[in-house]
Coordinates of C-alpha atoms in Angstrom, one line a residue:
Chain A
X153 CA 14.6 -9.7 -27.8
X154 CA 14.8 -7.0 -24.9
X155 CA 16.8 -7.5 -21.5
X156 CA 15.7 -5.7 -19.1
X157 CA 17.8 -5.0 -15.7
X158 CA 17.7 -2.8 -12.5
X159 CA 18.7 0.5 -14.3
X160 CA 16.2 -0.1 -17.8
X161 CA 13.0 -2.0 -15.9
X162 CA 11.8 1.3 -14.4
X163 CA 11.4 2.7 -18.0
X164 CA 10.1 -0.9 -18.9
X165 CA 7.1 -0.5 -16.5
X166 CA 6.1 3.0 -17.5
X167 CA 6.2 1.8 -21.4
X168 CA 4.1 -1.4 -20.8
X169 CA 1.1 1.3 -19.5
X170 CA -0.5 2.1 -22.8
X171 CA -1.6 5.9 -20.8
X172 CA -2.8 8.9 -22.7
X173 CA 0.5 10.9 -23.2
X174 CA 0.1 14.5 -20.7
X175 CA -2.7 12.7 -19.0
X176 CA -3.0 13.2 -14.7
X177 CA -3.2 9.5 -14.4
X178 CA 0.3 9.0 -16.7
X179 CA 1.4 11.6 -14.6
X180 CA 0.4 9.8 -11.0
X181 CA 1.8 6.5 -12.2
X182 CA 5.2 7.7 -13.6
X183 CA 6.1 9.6 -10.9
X184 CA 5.0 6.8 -8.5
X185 CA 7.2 3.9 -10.5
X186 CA 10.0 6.4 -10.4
X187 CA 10.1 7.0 -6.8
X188 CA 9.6 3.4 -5.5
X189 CA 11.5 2.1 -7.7
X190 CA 14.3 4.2 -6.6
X191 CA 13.9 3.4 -3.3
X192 CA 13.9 0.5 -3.6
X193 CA 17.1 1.1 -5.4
X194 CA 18.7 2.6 -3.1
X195 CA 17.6 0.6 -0.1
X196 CA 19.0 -2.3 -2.1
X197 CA 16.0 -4.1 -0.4
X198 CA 15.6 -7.7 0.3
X199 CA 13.2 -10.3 -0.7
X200 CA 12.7 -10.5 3.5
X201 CA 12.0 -6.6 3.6
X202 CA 10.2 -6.6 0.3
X203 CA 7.7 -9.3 1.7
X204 CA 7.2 -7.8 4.7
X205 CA 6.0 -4.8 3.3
X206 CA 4.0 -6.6 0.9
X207 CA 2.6 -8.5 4.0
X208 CA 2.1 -5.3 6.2
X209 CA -0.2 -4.4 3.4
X210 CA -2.0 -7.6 2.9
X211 CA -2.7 -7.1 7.3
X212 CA -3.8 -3.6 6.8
X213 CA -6.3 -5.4 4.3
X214 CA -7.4 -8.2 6.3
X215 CA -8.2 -5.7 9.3
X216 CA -10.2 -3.2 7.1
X217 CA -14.0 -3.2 6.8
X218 CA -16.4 -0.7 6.0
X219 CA -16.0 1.0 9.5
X220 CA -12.2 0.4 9.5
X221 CA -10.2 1.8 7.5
X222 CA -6.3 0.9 8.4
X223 CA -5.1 2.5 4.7
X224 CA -6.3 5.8 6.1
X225 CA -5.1 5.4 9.6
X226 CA -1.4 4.6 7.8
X227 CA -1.8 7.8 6.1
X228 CA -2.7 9.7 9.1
X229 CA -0.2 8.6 11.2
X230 CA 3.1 8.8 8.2
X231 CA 1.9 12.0 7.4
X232 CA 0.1 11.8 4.7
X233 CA -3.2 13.0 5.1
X234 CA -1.8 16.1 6.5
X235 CA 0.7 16.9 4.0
X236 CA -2.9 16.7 1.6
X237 CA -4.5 18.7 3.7
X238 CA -1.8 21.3 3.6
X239 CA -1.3 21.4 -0.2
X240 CA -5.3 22.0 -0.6
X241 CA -5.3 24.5 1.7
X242 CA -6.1 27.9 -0.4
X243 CA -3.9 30.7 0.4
X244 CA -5.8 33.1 2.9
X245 CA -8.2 30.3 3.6
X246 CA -8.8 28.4 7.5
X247 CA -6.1 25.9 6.9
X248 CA -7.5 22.3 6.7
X249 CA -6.7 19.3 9.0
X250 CA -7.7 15.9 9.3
X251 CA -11.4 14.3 8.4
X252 CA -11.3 11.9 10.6
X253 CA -13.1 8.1 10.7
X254 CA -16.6 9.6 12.7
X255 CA -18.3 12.1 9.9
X256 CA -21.8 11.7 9.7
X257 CA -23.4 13.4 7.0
X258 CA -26.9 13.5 7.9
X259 CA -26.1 15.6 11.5
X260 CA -29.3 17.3 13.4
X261 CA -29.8 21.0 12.4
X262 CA -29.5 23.1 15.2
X263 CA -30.7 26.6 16.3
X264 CA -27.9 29.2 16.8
X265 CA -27.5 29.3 20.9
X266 CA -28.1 25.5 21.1
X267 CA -26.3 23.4 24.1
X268 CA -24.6 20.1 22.4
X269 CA -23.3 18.7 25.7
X270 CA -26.8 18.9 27.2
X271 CA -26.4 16.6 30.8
X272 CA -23.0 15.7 30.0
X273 CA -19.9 16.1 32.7
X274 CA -16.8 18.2 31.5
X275 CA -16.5 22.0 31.3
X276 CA -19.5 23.8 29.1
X277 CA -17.6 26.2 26.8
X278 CA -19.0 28.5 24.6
X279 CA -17.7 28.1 20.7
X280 CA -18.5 31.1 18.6
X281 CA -16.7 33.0 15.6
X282 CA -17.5 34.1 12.1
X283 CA -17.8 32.9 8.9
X284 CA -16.1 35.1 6.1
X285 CA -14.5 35.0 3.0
X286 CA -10.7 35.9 2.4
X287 CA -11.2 39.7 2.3
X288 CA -13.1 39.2 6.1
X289 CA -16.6 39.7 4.5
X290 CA -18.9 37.7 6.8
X291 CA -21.0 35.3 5.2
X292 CA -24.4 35.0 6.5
X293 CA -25.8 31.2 5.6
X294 CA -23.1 29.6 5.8
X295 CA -23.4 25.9 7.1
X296 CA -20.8 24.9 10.1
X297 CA -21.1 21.1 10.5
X298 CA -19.1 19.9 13.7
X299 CA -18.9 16.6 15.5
X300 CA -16.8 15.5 18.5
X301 CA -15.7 13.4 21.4
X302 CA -16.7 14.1 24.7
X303 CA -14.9 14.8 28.0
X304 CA -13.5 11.4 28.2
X305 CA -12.3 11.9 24.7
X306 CA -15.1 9.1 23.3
X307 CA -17.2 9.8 20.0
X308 CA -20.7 8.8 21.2
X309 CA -20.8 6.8 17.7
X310 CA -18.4 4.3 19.5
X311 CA -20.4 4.0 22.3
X312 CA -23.8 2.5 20.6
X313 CA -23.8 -0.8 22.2
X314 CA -24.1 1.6 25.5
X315 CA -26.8 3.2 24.5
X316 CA -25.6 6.3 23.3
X317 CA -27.2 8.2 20.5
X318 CA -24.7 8.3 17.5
X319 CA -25.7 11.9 16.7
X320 CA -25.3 13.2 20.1
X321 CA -22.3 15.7 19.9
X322 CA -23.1 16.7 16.3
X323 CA -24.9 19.8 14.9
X324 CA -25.4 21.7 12.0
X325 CA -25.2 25.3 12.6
X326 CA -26.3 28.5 10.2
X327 CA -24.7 31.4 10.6
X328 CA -26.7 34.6 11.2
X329 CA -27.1 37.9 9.1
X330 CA -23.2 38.8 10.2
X331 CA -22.2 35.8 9.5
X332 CA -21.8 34.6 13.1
X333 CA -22.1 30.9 15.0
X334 CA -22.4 30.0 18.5
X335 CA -23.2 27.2 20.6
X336 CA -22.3 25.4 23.7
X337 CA -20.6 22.2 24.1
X338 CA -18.2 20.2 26.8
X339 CA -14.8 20.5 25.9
X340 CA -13.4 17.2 24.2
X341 CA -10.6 15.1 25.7
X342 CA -8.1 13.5 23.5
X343 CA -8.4 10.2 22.5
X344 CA -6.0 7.7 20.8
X345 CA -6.2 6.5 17.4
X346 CA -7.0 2.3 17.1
X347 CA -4.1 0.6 17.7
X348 CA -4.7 -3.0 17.8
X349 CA -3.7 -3.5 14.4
X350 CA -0.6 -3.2 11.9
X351 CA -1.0 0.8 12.1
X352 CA -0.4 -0.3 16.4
X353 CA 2.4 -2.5 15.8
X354 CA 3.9 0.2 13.5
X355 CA 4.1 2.6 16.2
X356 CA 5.0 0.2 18.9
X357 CA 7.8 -0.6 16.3
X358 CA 9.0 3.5 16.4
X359 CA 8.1 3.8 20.2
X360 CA 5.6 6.2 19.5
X361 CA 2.4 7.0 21.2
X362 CA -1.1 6.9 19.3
X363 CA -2.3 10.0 20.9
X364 CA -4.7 13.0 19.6
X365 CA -4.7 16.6 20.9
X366 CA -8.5 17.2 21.9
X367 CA -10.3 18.8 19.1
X368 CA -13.5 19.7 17.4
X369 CA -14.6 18.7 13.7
X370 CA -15.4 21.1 11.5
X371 CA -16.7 20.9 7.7
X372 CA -17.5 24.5 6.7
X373 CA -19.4 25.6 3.3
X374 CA -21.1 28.5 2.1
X375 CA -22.2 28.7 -1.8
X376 CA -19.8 29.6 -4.1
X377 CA -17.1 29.2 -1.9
X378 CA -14.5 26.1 -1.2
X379 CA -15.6 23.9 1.5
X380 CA -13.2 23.3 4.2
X381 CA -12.3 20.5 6.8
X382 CA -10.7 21.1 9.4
X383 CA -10.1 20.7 13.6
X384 CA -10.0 23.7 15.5
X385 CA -7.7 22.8 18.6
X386 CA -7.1 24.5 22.8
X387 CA -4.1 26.6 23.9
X388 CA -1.9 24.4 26.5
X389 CA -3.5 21.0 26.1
X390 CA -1.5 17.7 25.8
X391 CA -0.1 16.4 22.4
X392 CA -0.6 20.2 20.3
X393 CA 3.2 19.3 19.9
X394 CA 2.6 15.3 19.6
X395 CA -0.4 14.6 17.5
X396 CA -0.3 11.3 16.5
X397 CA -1.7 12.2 13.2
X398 CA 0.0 15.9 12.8
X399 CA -3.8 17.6 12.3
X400 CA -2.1 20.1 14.6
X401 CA -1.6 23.5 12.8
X402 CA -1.2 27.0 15.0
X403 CA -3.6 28.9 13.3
X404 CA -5.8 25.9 14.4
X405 CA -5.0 26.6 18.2
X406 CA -7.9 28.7 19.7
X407 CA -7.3 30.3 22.9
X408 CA -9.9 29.2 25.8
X409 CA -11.4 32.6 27.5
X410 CA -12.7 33.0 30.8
X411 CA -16.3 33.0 31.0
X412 CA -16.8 36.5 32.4
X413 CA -16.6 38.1 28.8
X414 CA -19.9 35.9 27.8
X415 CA -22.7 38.5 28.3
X416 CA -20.6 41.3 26.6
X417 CA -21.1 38.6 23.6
X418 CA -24.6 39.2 23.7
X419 CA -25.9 35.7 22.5
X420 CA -28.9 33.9 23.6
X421 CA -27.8 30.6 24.9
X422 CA -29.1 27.2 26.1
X423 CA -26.9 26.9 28.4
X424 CA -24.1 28.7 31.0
X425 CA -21.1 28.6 30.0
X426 CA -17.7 28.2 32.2
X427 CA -15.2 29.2 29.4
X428 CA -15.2 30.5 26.0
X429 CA -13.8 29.3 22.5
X430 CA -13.6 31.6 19.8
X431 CA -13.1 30.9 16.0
X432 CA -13.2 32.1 12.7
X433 CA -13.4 30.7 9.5
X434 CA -12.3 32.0 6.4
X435 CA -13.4 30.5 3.0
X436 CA -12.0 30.7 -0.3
X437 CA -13.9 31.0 -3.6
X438 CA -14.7 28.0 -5.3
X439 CA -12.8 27.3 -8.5
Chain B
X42 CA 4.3 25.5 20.5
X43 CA 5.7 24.5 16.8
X44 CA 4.3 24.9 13.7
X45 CA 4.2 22.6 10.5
X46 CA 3.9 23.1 6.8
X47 CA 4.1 20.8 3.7
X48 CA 7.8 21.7 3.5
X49 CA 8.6 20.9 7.2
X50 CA 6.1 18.1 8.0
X51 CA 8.2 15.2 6.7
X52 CA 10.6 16.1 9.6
X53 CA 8.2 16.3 11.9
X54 CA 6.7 12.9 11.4
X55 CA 11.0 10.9 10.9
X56 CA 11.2 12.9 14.6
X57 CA 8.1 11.2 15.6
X58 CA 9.8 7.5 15.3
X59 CA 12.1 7.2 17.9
X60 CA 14.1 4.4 15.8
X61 CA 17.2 3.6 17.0
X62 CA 19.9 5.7 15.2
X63 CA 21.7 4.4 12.4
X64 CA 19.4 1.1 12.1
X65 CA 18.3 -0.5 9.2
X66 CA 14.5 0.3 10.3
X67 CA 15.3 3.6 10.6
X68 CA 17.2 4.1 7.3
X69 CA 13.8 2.2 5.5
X70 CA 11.4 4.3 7.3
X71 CA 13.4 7.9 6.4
X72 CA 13.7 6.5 3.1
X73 CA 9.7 6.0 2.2
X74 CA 8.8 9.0 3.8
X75 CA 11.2 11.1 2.3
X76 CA 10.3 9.5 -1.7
X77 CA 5.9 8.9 -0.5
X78 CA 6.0 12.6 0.9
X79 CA 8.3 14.3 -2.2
X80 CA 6.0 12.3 -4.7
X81 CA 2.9 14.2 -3.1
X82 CA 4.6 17.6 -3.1
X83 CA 5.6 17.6 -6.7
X84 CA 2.0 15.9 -7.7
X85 CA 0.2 18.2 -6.1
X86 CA -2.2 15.1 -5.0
X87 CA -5.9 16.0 -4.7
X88 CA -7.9 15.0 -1.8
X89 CA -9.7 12.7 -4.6
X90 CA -6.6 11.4 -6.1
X91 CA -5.5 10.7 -2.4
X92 CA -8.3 8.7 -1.0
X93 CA -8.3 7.0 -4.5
X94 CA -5.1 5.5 -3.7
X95 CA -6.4 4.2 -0.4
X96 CA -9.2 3.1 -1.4
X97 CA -7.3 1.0 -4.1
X98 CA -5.4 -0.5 -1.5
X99 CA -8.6 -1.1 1.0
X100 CA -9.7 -3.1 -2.6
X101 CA -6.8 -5.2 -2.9
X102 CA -7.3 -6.5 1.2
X103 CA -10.8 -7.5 0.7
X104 CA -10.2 -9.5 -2.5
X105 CA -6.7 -10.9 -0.8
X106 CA -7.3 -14.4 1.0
X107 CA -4.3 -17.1 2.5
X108 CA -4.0 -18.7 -1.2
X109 CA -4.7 -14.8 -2.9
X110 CA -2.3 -12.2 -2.1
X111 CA -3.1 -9.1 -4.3
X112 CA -0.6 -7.1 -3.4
X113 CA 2.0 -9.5 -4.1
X114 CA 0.4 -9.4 -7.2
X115 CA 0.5 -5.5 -7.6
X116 CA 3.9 -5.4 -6.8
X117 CA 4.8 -7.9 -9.8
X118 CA 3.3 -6.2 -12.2
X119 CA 4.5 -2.6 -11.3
X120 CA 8.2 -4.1 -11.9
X121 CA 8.5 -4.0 -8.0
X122 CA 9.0 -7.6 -7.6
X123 CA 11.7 -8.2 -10.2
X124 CA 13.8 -5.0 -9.6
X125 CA 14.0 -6.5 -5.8
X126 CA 14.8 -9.7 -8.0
X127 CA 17.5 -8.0 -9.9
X128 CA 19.0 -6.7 -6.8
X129 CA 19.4 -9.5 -5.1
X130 CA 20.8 -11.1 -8.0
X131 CA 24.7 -12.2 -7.1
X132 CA 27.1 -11.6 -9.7
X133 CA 27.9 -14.8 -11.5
X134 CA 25.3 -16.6 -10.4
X135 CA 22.0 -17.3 -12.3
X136 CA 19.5 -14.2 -12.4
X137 CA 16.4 -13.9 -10.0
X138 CA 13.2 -14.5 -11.2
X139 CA 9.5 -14.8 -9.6
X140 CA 8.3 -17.2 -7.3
X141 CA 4.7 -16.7 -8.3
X142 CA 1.9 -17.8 -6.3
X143 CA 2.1 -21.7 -7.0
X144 CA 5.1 -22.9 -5.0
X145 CA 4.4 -26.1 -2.4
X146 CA 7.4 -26.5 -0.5
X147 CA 6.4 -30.8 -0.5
X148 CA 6.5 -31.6 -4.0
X149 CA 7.7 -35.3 -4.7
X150 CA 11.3 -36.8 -5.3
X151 CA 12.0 -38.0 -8.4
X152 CA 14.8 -39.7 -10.2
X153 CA 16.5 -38.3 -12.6
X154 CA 15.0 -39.4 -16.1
X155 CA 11.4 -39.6 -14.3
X156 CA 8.8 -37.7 -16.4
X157 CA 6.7 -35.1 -14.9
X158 CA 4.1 -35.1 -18.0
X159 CA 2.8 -38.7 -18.3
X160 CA -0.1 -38.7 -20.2
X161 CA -0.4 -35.1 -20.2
X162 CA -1.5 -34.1 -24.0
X163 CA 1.8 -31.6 -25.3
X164 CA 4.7 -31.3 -26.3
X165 CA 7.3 -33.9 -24.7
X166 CA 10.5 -32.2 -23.3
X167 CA 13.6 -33.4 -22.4
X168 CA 15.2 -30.8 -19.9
X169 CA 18.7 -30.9 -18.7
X170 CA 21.7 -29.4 -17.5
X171 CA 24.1 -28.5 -14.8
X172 CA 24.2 -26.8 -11.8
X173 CA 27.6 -25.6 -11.2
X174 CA 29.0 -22.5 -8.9
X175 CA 30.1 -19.4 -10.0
X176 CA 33.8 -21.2 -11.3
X177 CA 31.7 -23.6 -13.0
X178 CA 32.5 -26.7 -10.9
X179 CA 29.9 -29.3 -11.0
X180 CA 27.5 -29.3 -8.0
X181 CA 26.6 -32.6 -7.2
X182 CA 23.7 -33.5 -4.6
X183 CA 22.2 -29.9 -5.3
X184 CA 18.7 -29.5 -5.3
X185 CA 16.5 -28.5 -8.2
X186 CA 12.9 -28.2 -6.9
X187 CA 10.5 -27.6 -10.0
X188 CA 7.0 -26.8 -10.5
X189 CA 5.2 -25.5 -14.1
X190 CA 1.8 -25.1 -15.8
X191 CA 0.6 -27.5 -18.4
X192 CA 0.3 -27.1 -22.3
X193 CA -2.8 -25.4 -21.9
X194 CA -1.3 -22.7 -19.0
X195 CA -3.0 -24.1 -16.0
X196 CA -1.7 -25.1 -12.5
X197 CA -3.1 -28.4 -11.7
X198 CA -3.5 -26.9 -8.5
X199 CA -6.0 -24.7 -9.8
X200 CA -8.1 -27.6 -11.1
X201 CA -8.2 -29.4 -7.8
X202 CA -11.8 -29.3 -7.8
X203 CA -12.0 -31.0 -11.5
X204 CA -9.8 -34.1 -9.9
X205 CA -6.3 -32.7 -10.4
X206 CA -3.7 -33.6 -8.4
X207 CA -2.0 -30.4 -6.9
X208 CA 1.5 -32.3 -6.8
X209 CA 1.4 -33.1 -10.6
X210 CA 3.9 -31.6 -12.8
X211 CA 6.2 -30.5 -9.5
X212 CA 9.4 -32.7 -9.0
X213 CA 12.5 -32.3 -6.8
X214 CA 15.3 -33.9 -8.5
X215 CA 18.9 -34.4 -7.1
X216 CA 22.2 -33.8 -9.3
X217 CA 24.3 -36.9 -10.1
X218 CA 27.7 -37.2 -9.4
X219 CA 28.9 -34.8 -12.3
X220 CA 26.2 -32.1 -11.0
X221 CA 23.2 -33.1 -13.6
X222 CA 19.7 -33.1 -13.6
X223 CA 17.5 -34.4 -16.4
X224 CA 13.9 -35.3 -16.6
X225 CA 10.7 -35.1 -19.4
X226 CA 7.5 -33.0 -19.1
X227 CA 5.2 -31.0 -21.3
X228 CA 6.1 -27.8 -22.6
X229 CA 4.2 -25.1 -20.9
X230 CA 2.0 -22.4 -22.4
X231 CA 1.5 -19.0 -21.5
X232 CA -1.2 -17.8 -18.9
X233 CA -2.9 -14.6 -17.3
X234 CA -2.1 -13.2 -13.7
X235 CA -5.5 -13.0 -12.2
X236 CA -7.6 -9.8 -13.3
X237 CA -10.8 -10.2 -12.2
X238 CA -9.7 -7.9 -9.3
X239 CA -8.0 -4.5 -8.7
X240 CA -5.1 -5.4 -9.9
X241 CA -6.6 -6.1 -13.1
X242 CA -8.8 -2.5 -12.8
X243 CA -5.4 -1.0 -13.0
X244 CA -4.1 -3.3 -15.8
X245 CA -7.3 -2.4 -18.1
X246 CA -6.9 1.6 -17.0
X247 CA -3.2 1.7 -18.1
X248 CA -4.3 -0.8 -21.6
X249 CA -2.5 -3.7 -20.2
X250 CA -2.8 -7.5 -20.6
X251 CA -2.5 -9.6 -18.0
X252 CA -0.5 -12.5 -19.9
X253 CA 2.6 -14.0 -18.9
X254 CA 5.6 -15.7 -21.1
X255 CA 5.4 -19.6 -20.8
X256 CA 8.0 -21.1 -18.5
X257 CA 9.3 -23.4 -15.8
X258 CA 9.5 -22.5 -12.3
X259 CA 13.0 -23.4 -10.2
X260 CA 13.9 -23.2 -6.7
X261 CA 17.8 -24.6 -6.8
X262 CA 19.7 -25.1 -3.9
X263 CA 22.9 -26.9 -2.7
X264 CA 25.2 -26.9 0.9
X265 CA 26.9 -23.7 1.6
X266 CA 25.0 -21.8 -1.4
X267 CA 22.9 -19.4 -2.0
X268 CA 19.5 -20.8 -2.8
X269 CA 17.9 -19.1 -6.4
X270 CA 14.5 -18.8 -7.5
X271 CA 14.2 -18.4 -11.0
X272 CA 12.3 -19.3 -14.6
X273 CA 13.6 -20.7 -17.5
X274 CA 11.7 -19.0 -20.9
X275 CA 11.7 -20.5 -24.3
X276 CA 13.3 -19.3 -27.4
X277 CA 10.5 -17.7 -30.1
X278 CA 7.2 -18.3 -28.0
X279 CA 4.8 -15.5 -26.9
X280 CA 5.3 -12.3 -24.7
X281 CA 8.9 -13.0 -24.3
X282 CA 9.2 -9.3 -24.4
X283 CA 5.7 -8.4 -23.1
X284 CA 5.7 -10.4 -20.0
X285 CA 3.0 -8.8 -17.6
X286 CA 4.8 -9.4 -14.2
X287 CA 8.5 -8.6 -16.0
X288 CA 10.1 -11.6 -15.1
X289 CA 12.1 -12.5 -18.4
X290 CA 15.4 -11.9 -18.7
X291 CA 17.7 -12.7 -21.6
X292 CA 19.8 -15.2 -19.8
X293 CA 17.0 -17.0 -18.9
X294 CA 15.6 -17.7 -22.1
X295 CA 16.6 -21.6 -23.4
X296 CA 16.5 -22.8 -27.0
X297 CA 14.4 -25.7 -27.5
X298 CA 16.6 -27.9 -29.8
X299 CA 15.7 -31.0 -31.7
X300 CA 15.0 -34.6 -30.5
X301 CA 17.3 -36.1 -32.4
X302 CA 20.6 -35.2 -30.6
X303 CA 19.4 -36.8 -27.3
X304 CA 20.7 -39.8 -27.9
X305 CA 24.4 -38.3 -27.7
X306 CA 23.3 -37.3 -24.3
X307 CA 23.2 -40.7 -22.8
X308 CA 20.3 -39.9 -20.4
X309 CA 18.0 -43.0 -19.0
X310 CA 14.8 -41.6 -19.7
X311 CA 11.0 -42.8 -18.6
X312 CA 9.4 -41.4 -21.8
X313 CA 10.5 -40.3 -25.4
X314 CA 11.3 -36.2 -25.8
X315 CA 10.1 -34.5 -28.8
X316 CA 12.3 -32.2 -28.0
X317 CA 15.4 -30.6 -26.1
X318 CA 16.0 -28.2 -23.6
X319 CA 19.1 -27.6 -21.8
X320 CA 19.6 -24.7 -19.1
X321 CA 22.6 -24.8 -16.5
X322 CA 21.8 -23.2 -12.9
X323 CA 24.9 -21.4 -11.3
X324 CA 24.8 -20.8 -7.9
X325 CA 26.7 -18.2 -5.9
X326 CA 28.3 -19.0 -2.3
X327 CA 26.2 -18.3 0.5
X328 CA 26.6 -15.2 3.2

């Protein structure tokens, strides 16, 4: 019969998969076995340390439910979701950055000029830009999809049981015949990711702070092109350099304009604006 | 303000914890950022692939309870649990193997010759041996805390609610003054970890099965030594090299010898073996 020790098990896992030679998933799980169990390795880990990873894990579980999603919130805050987002990002492309937990996919459509922050307190900015594809060619009917926090840096989706609408600070935009959006909005706050559970205790563990830099959402598509997500972020707010989740990328850092330079824009607005936002989006082609 | 890329962001999130230098945490953390955040670099990981992982793990906390702990049971059968087994293994003394989910830290005394099987349909075993340190000087008073399936590969534990007693076939025996233990019982037979969950998704994906080698379970412990957990195989039975959480090891396999030497042995016995097994724990000092 076989022995098996710490040197010869590694290759002992990967054998007892019966995978499809060359196959992605063969791929995924060898490479996986071969760096935790070199860790592992070289950690020379306990059965202490082992089983409180194990039972981090099983606490992430317990905490979970379809509106909490702690796996995702470990991600975010080792790393990992933005490390995805920056391989996927297409060379030339709006780089993407974090999802987040608040999509909603069903959003209202809104007319171009429309005022998202209706009666709400904070500062109205204006948030306009275009739409184009890598060579700068605008692209008129494209669909900008954003969602966001408000001015005390609360998604109105976490505030039902106050009577807020859960699709208030939402809209799905068009772009025009030069490919162009604008709205008006209040300018987010940031906001801290949940830390009441493992994720918390994991920062509390590495004295860090659970902290966002005030964003909006974005999910941009056009057809034929690659849909992005991504954040679009202020110049000199809190946390740009701090974001608990590293969404923060500079290209994604739009500078906030004095309001002065609005009619020169020529838009039809809802509402007055006290400060502008501008950003474009670049899409790449599908495929 | 800085900027972050796929090549710089697994800096930027070790600079985040503000471990203390040099510490153990800090040295874990590093370590499974820098082998999580290389494997998703060289795999390329899709946004798909990415969220498929989480939502595996999401998975294995909903189906995990106090008595079901799937990731204990992921981690055994990706080999994590026996390499940590390996490692911890002190030279000399008897190889790590799985504790496995059944262990009751209560089970009841017995004396030495007592038989763990009754009327238990099976094979009758007589199973004996030493349990010596790593000079191989007789331990006596050492603890050997035992606990095993039956001859159809179920826990009574598992059958509480057909009448079973959770505390049959367990026993904590006590050497003699020459460092023996000996008892009878049924020989076990093999069983499955459970699949019915995703644990067992990823055991059908890779064309596993889910069946363990038959065995009994040992915790053995004496003053001033390091406690082992281990399990003792048999000679020519089933998945001896196939075992699905990779807990056999060579020196852990016993022959089964034949009934008719146990009278050499001398042993005061509560029932008659039909057979022999002998297996000697060695036990390394502690610290």
């Amino acid at each position: 019969m076989r022995d098996i020790n710490q040197f010869t098990i590694t290759q002992a896992v990967k054998e007892s998969f019966r995978t499809e030679p060359g196959s992605r998933f063969e791929a995924l799980l060898h490479g996986l076995l071969d760096h935790l169990h070199d860790y592992t390795r070289e950690m020379n880990l306990t059965h202490e340390e082992w089983i409180g990873v194990l039972n981090f894990l099983y606490d992430c579980g317990r905490i979970s439910t379809p509106e909490r999603h702690e796996f995702i919130l470990l991600s975010d805050v080792l790393g990992f979701s933005a490390l995805v987002d920056m391989i996927n990002t297409r060379g030339g492309a709006t780089e993407g950055s974090n999802l987040g937990p608040f999509y909603l996919d069903n959003a209202p459509r809104m007319a171009l000029g429309a005022d998202l922050g209706k009666d709400r307190q904070g500062a109205k900015v204006l948030v306009y830009g275009k739409v184009t594809d890598i060579l700068h060619k605008p692209l008129p009917g494209a669909i900008v999809d954003t969602w966001q926090a408000d001015s005390s840096g609360t998604y109105p989706i976490q505030e039902q049981e106050h009577g807020q609408d859960k699709y208030d600070l939402r809209g799905v935009f068009t772009t025009d015949d030069q490919g162009r959006y604008y709205y008006t909005t209040v300018l987010p706050k940031p906001y801290t990711v949940p830390y009441d559970g493992p994720v918390g205790r994991l920062l509390r563990a590495g004295n860090r702070h659970a902290w966002r830099a005030a964003h909006l959402h974005y999910i941009v598509r056009a057809p034929g092109m690659r849909a992005i997500t991504t954040e679009v972020f202020f110049e000199n707010t809190e946390y740009l350099d701090a974001d608990a989740v590293f969404g923060v990328r500079r290209s994604l850092v739009a500078k906030v304009r004095p309001a002065r330079e609005v009619e020169a824009l020529g838009f039809t607005l809802d509402a007055k604006p006290d400060a502008i936002i501008e950003f474009d989006f670049v899409l790449a082609p599908e495929g």
